[in-house]
Coordinates of C-alpha atoms in Angstrom, one line a residue:
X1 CA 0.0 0.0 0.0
X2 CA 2.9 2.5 0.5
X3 CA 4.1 2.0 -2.6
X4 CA 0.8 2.5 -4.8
X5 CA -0.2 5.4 -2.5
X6 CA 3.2 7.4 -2.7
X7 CA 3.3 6.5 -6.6
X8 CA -0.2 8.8 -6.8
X9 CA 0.8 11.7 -4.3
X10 CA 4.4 12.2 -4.1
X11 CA 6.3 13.9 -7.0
X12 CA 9.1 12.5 -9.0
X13 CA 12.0 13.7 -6.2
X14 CA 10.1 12.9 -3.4
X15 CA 9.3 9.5 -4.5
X16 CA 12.7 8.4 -5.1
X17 CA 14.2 9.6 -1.8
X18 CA 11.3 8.2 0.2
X19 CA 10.7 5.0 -2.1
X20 CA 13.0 4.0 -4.0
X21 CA 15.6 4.7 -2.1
X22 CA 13.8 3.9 1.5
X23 CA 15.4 1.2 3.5
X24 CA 11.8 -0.3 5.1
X25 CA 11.0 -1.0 1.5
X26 CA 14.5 -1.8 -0.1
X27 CA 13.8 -4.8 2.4
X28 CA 10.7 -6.1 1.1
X29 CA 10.7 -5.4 -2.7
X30 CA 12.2 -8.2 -3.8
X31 CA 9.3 -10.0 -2.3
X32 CA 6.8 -8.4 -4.4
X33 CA 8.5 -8.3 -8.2
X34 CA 5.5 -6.6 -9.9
X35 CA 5.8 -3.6 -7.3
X36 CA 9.9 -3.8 -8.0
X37 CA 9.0 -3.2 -11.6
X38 CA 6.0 -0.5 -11.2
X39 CA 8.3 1.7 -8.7
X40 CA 11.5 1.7 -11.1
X41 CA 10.1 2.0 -14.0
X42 CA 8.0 5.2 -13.0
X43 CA 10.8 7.0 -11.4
X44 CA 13.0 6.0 -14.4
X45 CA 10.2 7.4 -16.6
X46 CA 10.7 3.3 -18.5
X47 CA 6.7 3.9 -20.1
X48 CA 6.6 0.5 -21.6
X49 CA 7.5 -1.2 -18.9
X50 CA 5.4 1.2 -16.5
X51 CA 2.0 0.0 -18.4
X52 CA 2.6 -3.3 -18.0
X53 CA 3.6 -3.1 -14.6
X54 CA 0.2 -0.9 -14.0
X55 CA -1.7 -3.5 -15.9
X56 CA -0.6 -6.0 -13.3
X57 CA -1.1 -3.9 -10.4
X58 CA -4.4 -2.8 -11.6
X59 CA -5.6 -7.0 -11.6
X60 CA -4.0 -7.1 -8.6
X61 CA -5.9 -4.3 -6.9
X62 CA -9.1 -4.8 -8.8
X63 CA -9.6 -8.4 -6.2
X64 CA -7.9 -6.2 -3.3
X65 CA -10.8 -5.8 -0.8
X66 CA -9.7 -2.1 0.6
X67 CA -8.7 -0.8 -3.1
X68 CA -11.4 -2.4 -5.3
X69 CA -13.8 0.1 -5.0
X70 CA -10.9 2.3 -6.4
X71 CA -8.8 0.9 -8.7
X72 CA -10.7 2.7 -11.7
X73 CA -9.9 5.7 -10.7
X74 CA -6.4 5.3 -9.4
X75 CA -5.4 3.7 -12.8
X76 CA -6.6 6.9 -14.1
X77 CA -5.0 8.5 -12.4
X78 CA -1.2 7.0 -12.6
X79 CA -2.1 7.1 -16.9
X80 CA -2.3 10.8 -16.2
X81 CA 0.5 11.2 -14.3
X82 CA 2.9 9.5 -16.5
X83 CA 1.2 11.0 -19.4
X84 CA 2.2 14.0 -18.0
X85 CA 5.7 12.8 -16.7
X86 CA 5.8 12.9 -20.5
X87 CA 4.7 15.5 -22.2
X88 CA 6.4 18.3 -19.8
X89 CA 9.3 17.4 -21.2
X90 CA 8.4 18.7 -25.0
X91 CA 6.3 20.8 -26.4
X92 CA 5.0 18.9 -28.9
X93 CA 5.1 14.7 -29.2
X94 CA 3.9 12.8 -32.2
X95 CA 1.3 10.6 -31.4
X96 CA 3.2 7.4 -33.0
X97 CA 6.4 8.2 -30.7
X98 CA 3.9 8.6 -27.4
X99 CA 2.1 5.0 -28.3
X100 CA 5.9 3.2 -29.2
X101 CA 7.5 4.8 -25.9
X102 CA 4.1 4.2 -24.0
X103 CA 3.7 0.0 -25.7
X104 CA 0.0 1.0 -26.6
X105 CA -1.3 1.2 -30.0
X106 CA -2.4 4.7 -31.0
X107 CA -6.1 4.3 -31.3
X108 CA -5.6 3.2 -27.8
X109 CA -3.6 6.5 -26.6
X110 CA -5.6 8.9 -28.9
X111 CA -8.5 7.8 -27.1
X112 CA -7.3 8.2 -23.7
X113 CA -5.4 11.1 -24.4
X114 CA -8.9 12.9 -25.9
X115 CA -10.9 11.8 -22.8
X116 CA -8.3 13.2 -20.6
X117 CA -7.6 16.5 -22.2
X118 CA -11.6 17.5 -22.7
X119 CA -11.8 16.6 -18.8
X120 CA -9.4 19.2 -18.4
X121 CA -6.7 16.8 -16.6
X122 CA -3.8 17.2 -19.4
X123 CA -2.7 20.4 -20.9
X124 CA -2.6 19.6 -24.7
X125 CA -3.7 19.6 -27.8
X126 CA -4.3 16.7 -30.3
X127 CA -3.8 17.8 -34.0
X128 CA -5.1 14.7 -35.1
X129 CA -4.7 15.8 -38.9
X130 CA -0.6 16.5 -38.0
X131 CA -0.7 13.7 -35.6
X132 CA 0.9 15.4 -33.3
X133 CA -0.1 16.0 -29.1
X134 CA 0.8 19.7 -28.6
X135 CA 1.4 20.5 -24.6
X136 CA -0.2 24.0 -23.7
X137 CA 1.5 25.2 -20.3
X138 CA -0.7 27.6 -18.8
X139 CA 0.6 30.0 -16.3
X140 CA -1.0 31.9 -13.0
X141 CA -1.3 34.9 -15.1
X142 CA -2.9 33.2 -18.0
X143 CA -5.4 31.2 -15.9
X144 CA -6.3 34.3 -13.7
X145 CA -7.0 36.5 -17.1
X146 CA -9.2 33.3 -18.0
X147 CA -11.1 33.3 -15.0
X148 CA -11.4 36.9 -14.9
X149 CA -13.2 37.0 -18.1
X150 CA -15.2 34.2 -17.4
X151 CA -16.6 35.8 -14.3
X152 CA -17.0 39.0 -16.8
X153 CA -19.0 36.6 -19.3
X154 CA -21.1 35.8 -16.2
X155 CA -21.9 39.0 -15.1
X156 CA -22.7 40.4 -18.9
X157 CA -25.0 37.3 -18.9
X158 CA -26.7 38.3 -16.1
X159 CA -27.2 42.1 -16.5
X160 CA -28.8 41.3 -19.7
X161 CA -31.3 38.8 -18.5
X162 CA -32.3 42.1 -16.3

């Protein structure tokens, strides 16, 4: 359980120095190879690997009584992060290079990628004609003037209905 939870709250730094590198579980990974594999792979950013090791973590957890009502959401949620791990890194990513590094095929990634990004959890842009995932980093500034003139849209809205 430490393992899966730190994997979905700490960042990359943390994770290593309190995982990774922790000597309570440096004693009992080799006991549980499938954790071994999930842990190293995510911190070496090893994508492949990582979404196998998450496919066998997520059966795993799916017949765990305290994390079956959960594991839905917290495979979600580790797709997102490495998805994210990622695409911080460039600015823009072909989808073909994203589904080889990632072992998925790209109808597969285009259609978790879409879902993710109209939810609002990943900042980018698929140019499906281009093929191409383009990350959009948005700023404090850039979000405030966003919500500032969505608040004004709002208000407009409302002094018209008047």
């Amino acid at each position: 359980y430490a393992i899966l939870t730190a994997a979905i709250t700490l960042k990359r730094p943390d994770f290593k120095k309190k995982v990774i590198d922790a000597p309570e579980i440096l004693e009992v990974i080799n006991d549980l190879p499938v954790l071994a594999d999930y842990s190293t792979s995510l911190y070496r950013c090893e994508y492949g690997k990582f979404f196998s090791s998450l496919a066998q973590v997520e059966q795993e957890i799916k017949w765990d009584r305290l994390l079956q009502a959960h594991y839905r959401f917290y495979v979600r949620e580790m797709r997102i992060i490495v998805y994210s791990q990622l695409l911080e890194s460039y600015r823009s990513l072909t989808i073909e290079s994203m589904a080889a590094a990632f072992g998925v095929t790209e109808d597969f990634l285009d259609g978790d990628l879409s879902k993710l990004i109209a939810a609002g959890r990943l900042n980018a842009v698929i140019d499906k004609v281009g093929g191409v995932v383009e990350t959009n980093r948005p700023d404090r500034k850039n979000a405030q003037y966003q919500s500032t003139i969505k608040q004004g849209d709002l208000l407009l809205t409302r002094i018209q209905k008047l």
